[in-house]
PDB file of C-alpha atoms in Angstrom:
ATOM      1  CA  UNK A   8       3.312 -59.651 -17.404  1.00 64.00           C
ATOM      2  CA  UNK A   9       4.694 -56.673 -19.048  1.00 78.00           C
ATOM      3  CA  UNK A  10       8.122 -56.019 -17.320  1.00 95.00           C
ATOM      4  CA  UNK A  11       9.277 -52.566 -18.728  1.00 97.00           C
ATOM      5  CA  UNK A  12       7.381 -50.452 -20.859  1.00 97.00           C
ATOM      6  CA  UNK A  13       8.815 -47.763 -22.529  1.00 97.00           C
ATOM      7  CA  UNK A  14       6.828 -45.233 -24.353  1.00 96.00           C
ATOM      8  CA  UNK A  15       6.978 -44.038 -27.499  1.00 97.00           C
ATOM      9  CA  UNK A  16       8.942 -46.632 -29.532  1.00 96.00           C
ATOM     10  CA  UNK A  17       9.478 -43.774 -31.968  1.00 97.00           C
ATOM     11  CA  UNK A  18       9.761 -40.407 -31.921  1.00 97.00           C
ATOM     12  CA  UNK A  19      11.259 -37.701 -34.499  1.00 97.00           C
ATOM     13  CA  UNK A  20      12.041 -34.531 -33.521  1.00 97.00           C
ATOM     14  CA  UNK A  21      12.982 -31.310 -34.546  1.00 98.00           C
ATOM     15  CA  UNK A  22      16.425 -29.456 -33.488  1.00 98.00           C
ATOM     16  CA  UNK A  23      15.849 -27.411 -30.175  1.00 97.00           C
ATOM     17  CA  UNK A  24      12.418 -29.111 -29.357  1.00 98.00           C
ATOM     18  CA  UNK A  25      11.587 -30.726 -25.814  1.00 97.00           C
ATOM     19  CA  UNK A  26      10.529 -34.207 -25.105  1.00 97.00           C
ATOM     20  CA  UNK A  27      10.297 -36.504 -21.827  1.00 98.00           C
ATOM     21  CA  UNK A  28      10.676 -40.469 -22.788  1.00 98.00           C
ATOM     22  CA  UNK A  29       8.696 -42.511 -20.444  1.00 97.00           C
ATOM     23  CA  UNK A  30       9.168 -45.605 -18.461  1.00 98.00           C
ATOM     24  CA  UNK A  31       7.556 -47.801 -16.147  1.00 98.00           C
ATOM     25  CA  UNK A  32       8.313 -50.929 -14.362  1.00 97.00           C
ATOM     26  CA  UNK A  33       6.074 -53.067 -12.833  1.00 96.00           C
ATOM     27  CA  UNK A  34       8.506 -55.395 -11.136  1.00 96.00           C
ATOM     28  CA  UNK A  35       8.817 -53.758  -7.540  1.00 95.00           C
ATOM     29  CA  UNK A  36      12.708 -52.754  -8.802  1.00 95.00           C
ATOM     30  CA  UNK A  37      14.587 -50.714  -6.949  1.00 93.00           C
ATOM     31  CA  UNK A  38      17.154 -49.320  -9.535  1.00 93.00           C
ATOM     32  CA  UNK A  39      16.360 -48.276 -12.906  1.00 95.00           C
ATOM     33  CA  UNK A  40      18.058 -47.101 -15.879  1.00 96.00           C
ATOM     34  CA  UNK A  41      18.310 -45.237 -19.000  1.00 97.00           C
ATOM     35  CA  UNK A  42      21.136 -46.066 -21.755  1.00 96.00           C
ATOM     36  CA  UNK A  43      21.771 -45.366 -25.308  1.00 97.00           C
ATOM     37  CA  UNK A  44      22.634 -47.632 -28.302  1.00 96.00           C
ATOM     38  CA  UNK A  45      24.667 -45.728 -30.808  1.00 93.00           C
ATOM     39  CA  UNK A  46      26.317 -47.900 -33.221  1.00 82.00           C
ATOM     40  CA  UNK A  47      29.967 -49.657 -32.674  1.00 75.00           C
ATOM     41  CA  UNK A  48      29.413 -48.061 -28.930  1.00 80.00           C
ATOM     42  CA  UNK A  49      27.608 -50.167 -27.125  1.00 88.00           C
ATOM     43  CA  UNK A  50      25.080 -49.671 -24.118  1.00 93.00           C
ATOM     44  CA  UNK A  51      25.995 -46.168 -22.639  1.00 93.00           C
ATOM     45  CA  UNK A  52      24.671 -45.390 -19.260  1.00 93.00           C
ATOM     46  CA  UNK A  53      22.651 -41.700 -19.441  1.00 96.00           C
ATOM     47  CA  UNK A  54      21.580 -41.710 -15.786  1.00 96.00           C
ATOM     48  CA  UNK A  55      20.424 -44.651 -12.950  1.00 94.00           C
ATOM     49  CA  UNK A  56      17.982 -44.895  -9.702  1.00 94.00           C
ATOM     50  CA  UNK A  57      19.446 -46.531  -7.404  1.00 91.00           C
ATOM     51  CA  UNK A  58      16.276 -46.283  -5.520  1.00 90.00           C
ATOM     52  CA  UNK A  59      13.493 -44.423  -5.310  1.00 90.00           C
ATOM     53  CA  UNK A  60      14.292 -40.647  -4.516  1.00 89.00           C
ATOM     54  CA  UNK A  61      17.632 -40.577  -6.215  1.00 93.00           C
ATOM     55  CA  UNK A  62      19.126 -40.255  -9.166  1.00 95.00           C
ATOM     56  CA  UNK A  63      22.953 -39.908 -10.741  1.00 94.00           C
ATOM     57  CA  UNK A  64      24.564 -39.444 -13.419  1.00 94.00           C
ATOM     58  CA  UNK A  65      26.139 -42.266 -15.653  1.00 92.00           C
ATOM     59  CA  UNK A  66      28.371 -42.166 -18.681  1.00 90.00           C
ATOM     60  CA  UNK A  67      27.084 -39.450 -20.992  1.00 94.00           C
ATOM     61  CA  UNK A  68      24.711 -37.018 -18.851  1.00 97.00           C
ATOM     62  CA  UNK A  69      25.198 -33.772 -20.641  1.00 97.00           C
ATOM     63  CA  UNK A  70      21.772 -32.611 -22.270  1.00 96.00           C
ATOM     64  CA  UNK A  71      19.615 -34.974 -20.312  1.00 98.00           C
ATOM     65  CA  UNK A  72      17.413 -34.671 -17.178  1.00 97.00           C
ATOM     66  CA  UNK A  73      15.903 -37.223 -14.796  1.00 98.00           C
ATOM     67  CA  UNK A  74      13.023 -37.888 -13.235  1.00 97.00           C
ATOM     68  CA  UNK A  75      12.372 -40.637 -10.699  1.00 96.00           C
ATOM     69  CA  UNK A  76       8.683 -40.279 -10.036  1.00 88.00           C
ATOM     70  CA  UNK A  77       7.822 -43.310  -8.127  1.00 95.00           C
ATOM     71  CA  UNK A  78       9.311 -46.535  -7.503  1.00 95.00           C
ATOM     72  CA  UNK A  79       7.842 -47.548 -10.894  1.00 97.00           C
ATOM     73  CA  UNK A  80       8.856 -44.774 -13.067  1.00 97.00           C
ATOM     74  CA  UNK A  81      11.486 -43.561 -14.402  1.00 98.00           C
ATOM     75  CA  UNK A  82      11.118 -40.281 -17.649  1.00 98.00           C
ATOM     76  CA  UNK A  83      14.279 -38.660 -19.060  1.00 98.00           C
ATOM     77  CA  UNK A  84      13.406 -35.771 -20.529  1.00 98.00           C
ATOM     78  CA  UNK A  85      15.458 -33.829 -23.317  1.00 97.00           C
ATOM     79  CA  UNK A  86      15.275 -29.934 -23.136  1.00 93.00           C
ATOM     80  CA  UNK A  87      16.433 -28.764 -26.266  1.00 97.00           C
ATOM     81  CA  UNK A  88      17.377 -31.956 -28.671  1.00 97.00           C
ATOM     82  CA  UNK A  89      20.307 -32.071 -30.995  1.00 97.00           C
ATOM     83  CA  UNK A  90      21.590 -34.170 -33.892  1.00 97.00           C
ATOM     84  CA  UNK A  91      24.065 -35.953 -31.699  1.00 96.00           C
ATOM     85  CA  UNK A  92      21.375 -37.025 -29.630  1.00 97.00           C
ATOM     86  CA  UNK A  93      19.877 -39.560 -31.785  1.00 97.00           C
ATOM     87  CA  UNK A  94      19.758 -42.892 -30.756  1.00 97.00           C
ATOM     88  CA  UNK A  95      17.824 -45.819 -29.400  1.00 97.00           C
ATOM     89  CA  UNK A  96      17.494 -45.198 -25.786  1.00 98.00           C
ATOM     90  CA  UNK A  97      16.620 -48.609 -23.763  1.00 98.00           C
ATOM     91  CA  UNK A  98      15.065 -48.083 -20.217  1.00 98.00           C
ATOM     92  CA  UNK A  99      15.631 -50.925 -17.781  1.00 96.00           C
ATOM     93  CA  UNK A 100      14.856 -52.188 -14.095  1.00 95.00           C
ATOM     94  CA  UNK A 101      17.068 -54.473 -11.394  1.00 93.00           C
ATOM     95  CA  UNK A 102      15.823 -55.428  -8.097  1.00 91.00           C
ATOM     96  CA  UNK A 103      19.462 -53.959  -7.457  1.00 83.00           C
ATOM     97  CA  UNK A 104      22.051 -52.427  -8.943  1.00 70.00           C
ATOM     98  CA  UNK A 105      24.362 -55.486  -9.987  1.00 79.00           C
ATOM     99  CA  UNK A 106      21.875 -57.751 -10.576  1.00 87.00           C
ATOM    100  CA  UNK A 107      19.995 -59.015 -14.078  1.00 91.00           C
ATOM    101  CA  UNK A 108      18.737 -55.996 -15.602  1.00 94.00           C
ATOM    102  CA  UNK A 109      15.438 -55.995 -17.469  1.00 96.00           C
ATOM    103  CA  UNK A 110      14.895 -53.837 -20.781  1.00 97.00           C
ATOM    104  CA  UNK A 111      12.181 -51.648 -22.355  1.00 97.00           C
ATOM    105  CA  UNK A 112      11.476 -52.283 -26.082  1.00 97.00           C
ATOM    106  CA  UNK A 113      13.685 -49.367 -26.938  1.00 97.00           C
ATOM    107  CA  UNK A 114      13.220 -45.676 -28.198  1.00 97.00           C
ATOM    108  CA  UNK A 115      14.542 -44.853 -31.584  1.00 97.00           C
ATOM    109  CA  UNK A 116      14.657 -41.413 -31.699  1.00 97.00           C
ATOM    110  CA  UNK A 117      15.922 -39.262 -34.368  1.00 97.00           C
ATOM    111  CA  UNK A 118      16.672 -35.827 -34.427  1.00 97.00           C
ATOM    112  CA  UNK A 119      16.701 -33.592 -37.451  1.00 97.00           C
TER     113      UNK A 119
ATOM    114  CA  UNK B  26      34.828 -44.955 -14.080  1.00 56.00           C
ATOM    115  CA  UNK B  27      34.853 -48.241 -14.792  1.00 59.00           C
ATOM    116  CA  UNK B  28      35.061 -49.666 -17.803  1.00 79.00           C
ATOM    117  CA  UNK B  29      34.377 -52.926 -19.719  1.00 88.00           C
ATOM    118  CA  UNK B  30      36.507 -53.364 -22.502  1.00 91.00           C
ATOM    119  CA  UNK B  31      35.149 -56.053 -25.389  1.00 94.00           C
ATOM    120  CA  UNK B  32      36.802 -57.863 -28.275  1.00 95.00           C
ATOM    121  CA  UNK B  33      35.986 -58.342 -30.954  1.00 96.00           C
ATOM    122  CA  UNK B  34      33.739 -55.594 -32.358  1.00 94.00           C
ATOM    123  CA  UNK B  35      32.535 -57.777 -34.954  1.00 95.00           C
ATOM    124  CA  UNK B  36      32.676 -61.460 -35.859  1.00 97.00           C
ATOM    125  CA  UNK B  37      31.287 -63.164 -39.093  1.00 97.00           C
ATOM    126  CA  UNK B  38      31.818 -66.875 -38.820  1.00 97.00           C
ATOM    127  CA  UNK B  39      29.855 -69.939 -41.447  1.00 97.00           C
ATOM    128  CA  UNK B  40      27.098 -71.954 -39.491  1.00 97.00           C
ATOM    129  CA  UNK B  41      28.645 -74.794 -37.622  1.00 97.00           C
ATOM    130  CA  UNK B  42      31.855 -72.929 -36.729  1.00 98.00           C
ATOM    131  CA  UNK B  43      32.620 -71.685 -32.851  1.00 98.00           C
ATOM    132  CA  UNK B  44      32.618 -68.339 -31.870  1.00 98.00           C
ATOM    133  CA  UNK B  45      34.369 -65.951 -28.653  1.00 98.00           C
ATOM    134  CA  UNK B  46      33.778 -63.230 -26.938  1.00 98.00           C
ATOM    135  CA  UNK B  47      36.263 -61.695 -24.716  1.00 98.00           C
ATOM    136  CA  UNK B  48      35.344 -59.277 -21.484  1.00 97.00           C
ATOM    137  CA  UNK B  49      38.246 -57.179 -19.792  1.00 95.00           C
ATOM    138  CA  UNK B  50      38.410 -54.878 -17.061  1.00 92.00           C
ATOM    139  CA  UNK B  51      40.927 -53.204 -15.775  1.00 87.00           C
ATOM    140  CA  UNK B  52      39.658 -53.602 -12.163  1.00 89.00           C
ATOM    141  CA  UNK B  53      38.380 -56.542  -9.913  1.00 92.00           C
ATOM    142  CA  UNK B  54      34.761 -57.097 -10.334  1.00 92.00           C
ATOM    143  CA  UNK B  55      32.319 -58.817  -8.128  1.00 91.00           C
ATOM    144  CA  UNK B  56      30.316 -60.158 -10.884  1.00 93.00           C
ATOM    145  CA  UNK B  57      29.825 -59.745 -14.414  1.00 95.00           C
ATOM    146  CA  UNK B  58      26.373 -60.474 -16.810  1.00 96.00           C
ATOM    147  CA  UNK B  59      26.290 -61.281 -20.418  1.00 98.00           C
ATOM    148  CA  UNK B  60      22.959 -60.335 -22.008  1.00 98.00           C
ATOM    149  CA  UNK B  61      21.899 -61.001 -25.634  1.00 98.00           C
ATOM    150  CA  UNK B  62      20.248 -58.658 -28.004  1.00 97.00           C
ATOM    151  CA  UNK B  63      19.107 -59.882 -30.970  1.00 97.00           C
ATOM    152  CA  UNK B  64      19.000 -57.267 -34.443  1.00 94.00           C
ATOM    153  CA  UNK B  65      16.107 -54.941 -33.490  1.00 93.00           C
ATOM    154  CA  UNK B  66      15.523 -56.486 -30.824  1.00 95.00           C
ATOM    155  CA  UNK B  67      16.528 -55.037 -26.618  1.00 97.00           C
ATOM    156  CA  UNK B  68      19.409 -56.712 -24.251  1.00 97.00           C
ATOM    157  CA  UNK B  69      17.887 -59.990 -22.719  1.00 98.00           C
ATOM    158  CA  UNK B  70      20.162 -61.249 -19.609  1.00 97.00           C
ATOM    159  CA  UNK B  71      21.574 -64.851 -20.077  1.00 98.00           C
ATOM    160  CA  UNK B  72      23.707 -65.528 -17.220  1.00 97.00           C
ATOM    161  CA  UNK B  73      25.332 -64.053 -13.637  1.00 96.00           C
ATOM    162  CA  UNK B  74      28.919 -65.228 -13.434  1.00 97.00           C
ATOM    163  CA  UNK B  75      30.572 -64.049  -9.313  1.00 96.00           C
ATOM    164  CA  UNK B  76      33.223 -66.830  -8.597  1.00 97.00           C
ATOM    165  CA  UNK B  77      36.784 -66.550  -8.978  1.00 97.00           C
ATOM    166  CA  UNK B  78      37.382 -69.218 -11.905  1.00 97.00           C
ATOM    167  CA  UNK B  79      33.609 -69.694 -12.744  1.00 97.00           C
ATOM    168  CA  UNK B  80      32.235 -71.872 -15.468  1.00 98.00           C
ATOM    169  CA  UNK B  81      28.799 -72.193 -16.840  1.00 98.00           C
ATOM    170  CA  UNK B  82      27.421 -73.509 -19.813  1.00 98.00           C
ATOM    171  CA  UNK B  83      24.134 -73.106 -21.040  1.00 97.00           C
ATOM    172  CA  UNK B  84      23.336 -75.621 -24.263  1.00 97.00           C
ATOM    173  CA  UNK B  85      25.904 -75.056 -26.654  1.00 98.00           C
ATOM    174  CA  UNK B  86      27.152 -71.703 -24.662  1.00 98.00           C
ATOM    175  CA  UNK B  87      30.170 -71.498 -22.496  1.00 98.00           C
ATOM    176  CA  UNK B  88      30.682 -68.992 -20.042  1.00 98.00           C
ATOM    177  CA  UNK B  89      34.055 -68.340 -17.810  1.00 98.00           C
ATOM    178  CA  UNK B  90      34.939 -65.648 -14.857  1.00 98.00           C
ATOM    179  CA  UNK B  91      38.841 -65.896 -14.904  1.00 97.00           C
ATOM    180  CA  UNK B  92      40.816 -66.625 -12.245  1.00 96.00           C
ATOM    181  CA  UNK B  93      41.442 -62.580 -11.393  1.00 96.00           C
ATOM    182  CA  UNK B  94      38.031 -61.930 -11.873  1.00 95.00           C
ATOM    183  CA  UNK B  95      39.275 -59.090 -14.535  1.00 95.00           C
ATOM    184  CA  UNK B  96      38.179 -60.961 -17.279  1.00 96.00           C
ATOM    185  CA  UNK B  97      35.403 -63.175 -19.066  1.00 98.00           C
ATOM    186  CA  UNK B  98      34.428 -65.201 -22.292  1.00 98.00           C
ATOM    187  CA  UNK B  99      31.314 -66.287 -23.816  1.00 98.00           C
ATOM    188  CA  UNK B 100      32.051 -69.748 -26.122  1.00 98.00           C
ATOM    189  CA  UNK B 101      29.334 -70.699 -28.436  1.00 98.00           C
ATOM    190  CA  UNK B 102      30.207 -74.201 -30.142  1.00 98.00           C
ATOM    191  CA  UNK B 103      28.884 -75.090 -33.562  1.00 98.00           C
ATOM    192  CA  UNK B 104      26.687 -71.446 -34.442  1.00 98.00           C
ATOM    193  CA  UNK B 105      23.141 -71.763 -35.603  1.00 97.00           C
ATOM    194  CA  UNK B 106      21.148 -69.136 -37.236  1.00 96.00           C
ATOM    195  CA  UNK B 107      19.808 -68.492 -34.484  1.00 97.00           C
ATOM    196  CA  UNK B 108      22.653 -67.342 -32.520  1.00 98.00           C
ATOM    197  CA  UNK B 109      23.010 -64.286 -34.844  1.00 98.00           C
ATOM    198  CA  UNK B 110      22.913 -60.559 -32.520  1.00 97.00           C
ATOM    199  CA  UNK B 111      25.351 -58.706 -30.620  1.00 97.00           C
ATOM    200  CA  UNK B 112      26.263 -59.909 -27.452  1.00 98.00           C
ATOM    201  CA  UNK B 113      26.974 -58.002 -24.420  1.00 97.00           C
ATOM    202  CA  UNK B 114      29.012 -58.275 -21.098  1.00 96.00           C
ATOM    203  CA  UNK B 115      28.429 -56.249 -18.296  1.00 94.00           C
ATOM    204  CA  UNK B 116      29.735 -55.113 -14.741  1.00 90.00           C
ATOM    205  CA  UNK B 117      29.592 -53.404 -11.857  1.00 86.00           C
ATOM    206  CA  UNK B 118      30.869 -49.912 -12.050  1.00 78.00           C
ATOM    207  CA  UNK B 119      30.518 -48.622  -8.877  1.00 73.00           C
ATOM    208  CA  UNK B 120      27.782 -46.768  -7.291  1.00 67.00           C
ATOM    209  CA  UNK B 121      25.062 -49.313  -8.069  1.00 72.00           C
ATOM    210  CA  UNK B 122      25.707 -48.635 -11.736  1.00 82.00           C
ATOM    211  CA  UNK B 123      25.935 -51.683 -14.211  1.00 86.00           C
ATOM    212  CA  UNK B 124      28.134 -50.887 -17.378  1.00 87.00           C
ATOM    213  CA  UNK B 125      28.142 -52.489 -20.416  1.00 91.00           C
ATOM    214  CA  UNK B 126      31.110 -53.664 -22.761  1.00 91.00           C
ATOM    215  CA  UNK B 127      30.826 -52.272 -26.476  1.00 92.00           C
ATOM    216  CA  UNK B 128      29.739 -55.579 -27.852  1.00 94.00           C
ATOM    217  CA  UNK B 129      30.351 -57.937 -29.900  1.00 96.00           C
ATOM    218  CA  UNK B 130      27.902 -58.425 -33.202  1.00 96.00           C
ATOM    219  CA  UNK B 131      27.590 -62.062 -34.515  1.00 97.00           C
ATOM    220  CA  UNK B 132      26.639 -62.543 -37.872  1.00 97.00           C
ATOM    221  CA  UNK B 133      26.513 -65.954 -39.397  1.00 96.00           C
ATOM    222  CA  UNK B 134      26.642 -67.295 -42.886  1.00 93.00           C
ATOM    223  CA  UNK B 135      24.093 -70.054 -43.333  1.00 89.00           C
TER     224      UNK B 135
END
Protein backbone atom coordinates (compact mmCIF):
# COMPACT_ATOMS: atom_id res chain seq x y z
CA UNK A 1 0.00 0.00 0.00
CA UNK A 2 2.59 2.57 -0.42
CA UNK A 3 1.42 4.76 -3.42
CA UNK A 4 4.45 7.11 -4.14
CA UNK A 5 7.63 6.96 -2.56
CA UNK A 6 9.95 9.52 -2.85
CA UNK A 7 13.44 9.23 -1.66
CA UNK A 8 15.33 11.13 0.38
CA UNK A 9 12.88 13.29 2.40
CA UNK A 10 15.91 15.50 3.01
CA UNK A 11 18.77 16.38 1.44
CA UNK A 12 21.34 19.45 1.87
CA UNK A 13 23.59 20.25 -0.57
CA UNK A 14 26.38 22.19 -1.43
CA UNK A 15 26.46 24.96 -4.39
CA UNK A 16 27.55 23.25 -7.76
CA UNK A 17 27.07 19.60 -6.42
CA UNK A 18 24.95 16.84 -8.35
CA UNK A 19 22.06 14.91 -7.07
CA UNK A 20 19.18 12.66 -8.72
CA UNK A 21 15.80 12.67 -6.41
CA UNK A 22 14.06 9.44 -6.73
CA UNK A 23 10.58 8.26 -7.25
CA UNK A 24 8.58 5.32 -7.62
CA UNK A 25 5.03 4.47 -8.07
CA UNK A 26 3.52 1.40 -7.58
CA UNK A 27 0.09 2.18 -8.92
CA UNK A 28 0.41 1.00 -12.70
CA UNK A 29 0.22 5.12 -13.55
CA UNK A 30 0.81 6.21 -16.64
CA UNK A 31 1.83 9.93 -16.07
CA UNK A 32 4.00 11.12 -13.43
CA UNK A 33 5.26 14.25 -12.11
CA UNK A 34 7.70 16.36 -10.42
CA UNK A 35 6.70 19.94 -8.86
CA UNK A 36 8.09 22.36 -6.47
CA UNK A 37 6.61 24.11 -3.37
CA UNK A 38 8.25 27.44 -2.88
CA UNK A 39 6.40 29.60 -0.60
CA UNK A 40 3.35 32.09 -1.69
CA UNK A 41 3.91 30.09 -5.24
CA UNK A 42 2.20 27.26 -5.16
CA UNK A 43 2.72 23.74 -6.89
CA UNK A 44 5.07 24.48 -9.93
CA UNK A 45 5.29 21.86 -12.54
CA UNK A 46 9.35 20.96 -13.18
CA UNK A 47 8.71 18.25 -15.79
CA UNK A 48 5.73 15.30 -16.45
CA UNK A 49 5.49 11.59 -18.10
CA UNK A 50 2.86 11.39 -19.87
CA UNK A 51 3.71 7.82 -20.32
CA UNK A 52 6.32 5.72 -20.23
CA UNK A 53 9.15 6.75 -22.77
CA UNK A 54 8.46 10.43 -22.66
CA UNK A 55 9.03 13.21 -20.93
CA UNK A 56 8.37 17.30 -21.22
CA UNK A 57 8.95 20.07 -19.82
CA UNK A 58 6.50 21.95 -17.39
CA UNK A 59 6.62 25.35 -15.78
CA UNK A 60 10.15 25.92 -14.52
CA UNK A 61 12.58 23.34 -16.42
CA UNK A 62 15.78 25.27 -16.49
CA UNK A 63 18.53 23.38 -14.34
CA UNK A 64 16.68 20.13 -14.14
CA UNK A 65 16.87 16.78 -16.02
CA UNK A 66 14.49 13.83 -16.34
CA UNK A 67 14.52 10.49 -16.26
CA UNK A 68 11.61 8.15 -16.95
CA UNK A 69 13.10 4.77 -16.25
CA UNK A 70 10.19 2.50 -16.23
CA UNK A 71 6.61 2.83 -15.95
CA UNK A 72 7.21 3.04 -12.17
CA UNK A 73 9.91 5.51 -11.93
CA UNK A 74 10.39 8.64 -12.33
CA UNK A 75 14.35 10.56 -10.89
CA UNK A 76 15.02 14.26 -11.61
CA UNK A 77 18.32 14.80 -11.28
CA UNK A 78 20.07 18.30 -10.57
CA UNK A 79 23.54 18.82 -12.29
CA UNK A 80 25.03 21.57 -10.64
CA UNK A 81 22.53 22.92 -7.67
CA UNK A 82 22.01 26.52 -6.81
CA UNK A 83 20.50 28.62 -4.03
CA UNK A 84 17.39 29.29 -6.02
CA UNK A 85 16.84 25.78 -6.26
CA UNK A 86 15.76 25.07 -2.85
CA UNK A 87 12.56 23.81 -2.25
CA UNK A 88 10.30 20.93 -1.41
CA UNK A 89 9.95 19.00 -4.53
CA UNK A 90 6.68 16.59 -4.43
CA UNK A 91 6.71 13.64 -6.99
CA UNK A 92 3.30 12.36 -8.02
CA UNK A 93 1.43 9.65 -10.23
CA UNK A 94 -2.18 9.76 -12.34
CA UNK A 95 -3.49 6.90 -14.18
CA UNK A 96 -3.71 9.96 -16.71
CA UNK A 97 -2.89 13.19 -17.10
CA UNK A 98 -6.16 15.06 -15.83
CA UNK A 99 -7.08 12.79 -13.45
CA UNK A 100 -6.52 12.66 -9.32
CA UNK A 101 -2.95 12.94 -8.86
CA UNK A 102 -1.21 11.05 -6.07
CA UNK A 103 1.84 12.64 -4.04
CA UNK A 104 5.22 11.53 -2.64
CA UNK A 105 5.97 12.64 0.97
CA UNK A 106 7.98 15.51 -0.38
CA UNK A 107 11.78 16.45 -0.72
CA UNK A 108 12.98 19.40 1.23
CA UNK A 109 16.01 20.23 -0.17
CA UNK A 110 18.21 23.03 0.65
CA UNK A 111 20.99 24.38 -1.03
CA UNK A 112 23.81 26.32 0.52
CA UNK B 1 0.47 28.03 -20.84
CA UNK B 2 -2.25 27.75 -18.88
CA UNK B 3 -2.73 29.12 -15.88
CA UNK B 4 -4.83 28.84 -12.67
CA UNK B 5 -5.22 31.93 -11.00
CA UNK B 6 -6.28 31.66 -6.97
CA UNK B 7 -7.68 34.12 -4.46
CA UNK B 8 -7.05 34.64 -1.74
CA UNK B 9 -3.39 33.97 -0.88
CA UNK B 10 -4.14 33.78 2.63
CA UNK B 11 -7.20 33.62 4.87
CA UNK B 12 -7.29 33.69 8.78
CA UNK B 13 -10.85 33.28 9.91
CA UNK B 14 -12.10 32.30 14.11
CA UNK B 15 -13.42 28.60 14.39
CA UNK B 16 -17.03 28.44 13.45
CA UNK B 17 -16.81 31.09 10.72
CA UNK B 18 -17.09 30.09 6.71
CA UNK B 19 -14.40 30.26 4.49
CA UNK B 20 -13.84 30.65 0.18
CA UNK B 21 -11.70 29.84 -2.16
CA UNK B 22 -11.88 31.16 -5.58
CA UNK B 23 -10.31 29.28 -8.91
CA UNK B 24 -10.00 31.32 -12.29
CA UNK B 25 -8.79 30.58 -15.57
CA UNK B 26 -8.60 32.42 -18.28
CA UNK B 27 -9.51 29.49 -20.62
CA UNK B 28 -12.28 26.72 -20.75
CA UNK B 29 -11.32 23.75 -18.80
CA UNK B 30 -12.56 20.25 -18.98
CA UNK B 31 -12.23 19.64 -15.38
CA UNK B 32 -10.69 21.03 -12.46
CA UNK B 33 -9.39 19.13 -8.87
CA UNK B 34 -9.05 20.67 -5.52
CA UNK B 35 -6.54 18.81 -3.35
CA UNK B 36 -5.72 19.55 0.32
CA UNK B 37 -2.36 19.77 1.92
CA UNK B 38 -2.19 20.01 5.31
CA UNK B 39 1.15 22.14 7.11
CA UNK B 40 4.00 19.67 6.45
CA UNK B 41 2.10 17.57 5.12
CA UNK B 42 1.82 16.65 0.66
CA UNK B 43 -1.39 17.60 -1.68
CA UNK B 44 -4.17 14.92 -0.99
CA UNK B 45 -7.00 15.08 -3.89
CA UNK B 46 -10.58 15.79 -2.52
CA UNK B 47 -12.77 16.07 -5.40
CA UNK B 48 -13.07 15.99 -9.59
CA UNK B 49 -15.49 18.70 -10.62
CA UNK B 50 -16.22 18.32 -15.14
CA UNK B 51 -19.86 19.67 -15.56
CA UNK B 52 -20.82 22.94 -16.71
CA UNK B 53 -22.57 24.36 -13.41
CA UNK B 54 -21.37 21.47 -11.09
CA UNK B 55 -22.02 21.21 -7.40
CA UNK B 56 -20.65 18.90 -4.84
CA UNK B 57 -20.47 18.93 -1.31
CA UNK B 58 -18.56 16.82 0.78
CA UNK B 59 -19.58 17.22 4.79
CA UNK B 60 -19.35 20.69 5.56
CA UNK B 61 -17.40 21.43 2.03
CA UNK B 62 -18.95 22.97 -0.98
CA UNK B 63 -17.61 22.70 -4.25
CA UNK B 64 -18.90 24.60 -7.64
CA UNK B 65 -17.68 24.43 -11.55
CA UNK B 66 -19.32 27.72 -12.88
CA UNK B 67 -21.45 27.95 -15.51
CA UNK B 68 -18.33 28.86 -18.15
CA UNK B 69 -16.37 26.33 -16.74
CA UNK B 70 -13.56 29.25 -16.21
CA UNK B 71 -14.04 29.29 -12.75
CA UNK B 72 -14.47 27.37 -9.29
CA UNK B 73 -14.99 27.73 -5.41
CA UNK B 74 -14.38 25.62 -2.52
CA UNK B 75 -17.07 26.69 0.56
CA UNK B 76 -16.25 25.33 3.90
CA UNK B 77 -19.19 26.22 6.45
CA UNK B 78 -18.53 26.59 10.14
CA UNK B 79 -14.24 25.88 10.17
CA UNK B 80 -12.89 23.37 12.60
CA UNK B 81 -9.37 23.00 13.59
CA UNK B 82 -9.08 20.64 11.56
CA UNK B 83 -9.67 22.32 8.38
CA UNK B 84 -6.43 24.36 8.88
CA UNK B 85 -3.75 23.87 5.43
CA UNK B 86 -3.55 25.38 2.16
CA UNK B 87 -5.84 24.36 -0.29
CA UNK B 88 -5.27 23.86 -3.86
CA UNK B 89 -7.20 23.91 -7.26
CA UNK B 90 -5.98 22.44 -10.20
CA UNK B 91 -6.46 22.03 -14.10
CA UNK B 92 -5.71 20.83 -17.14
CA UNK B 93 -3.03 22.70 -18.93
CA UNK B 94 -2.66 21.10 -21.96
CA UNK B 95 -0.46 18.36 -23.01
CA UNK B 96 -1.49 15.93 -20.27
CA UNK B 97 -0.09 18.41 -17.78
CA UNK B 98 -2.17 19.22 -14.54
CA UNK B 99 -1.38 22.79 -13.10
CA UNK B 100 -1.95 23.97 -9.92
CA UNK B 101 -3.42 27.41 -8.62
CA UNK B 102 -1.03 29.26 -6.03
CA UNK B 103 -3.17 28.36 -3.09
CA UNK B 104 -4.91 29.42 -0.64
CA UNK B 105 -3.51 28.86 3.21
CA UNK B 106 -6.24 28.53 5.94
CA UNK B 107 -5.37 29.27 9.27
CA UNK B 108 -7.92 29.24 12.01
CA UNK B 109 -8.17 30.79 15.40
CA UNK B 110 -9.54 28.30 17.89
Amino acid sequence: NAGVTQTPKFQVLKTGQSMTLQCAQDMNHNSMYWYRQDPGMGLRLIYYSASEGTTDKGEVPNGYNVSRLNKREFSLRLESAAPSQTSVYFCASSVGGYTEAFFGQGTRLTVV
Amino acid sequence: GQQVMQIPQYQHVQEGEDFTTYCNSSTTLSNIQWYKQRPGGHPVFLIQLVKSGEVKKQKRLTFQFGEAKKNSSLHITATQTTDVGTYFCAGPGGAQKLVFGQGTRLTINP
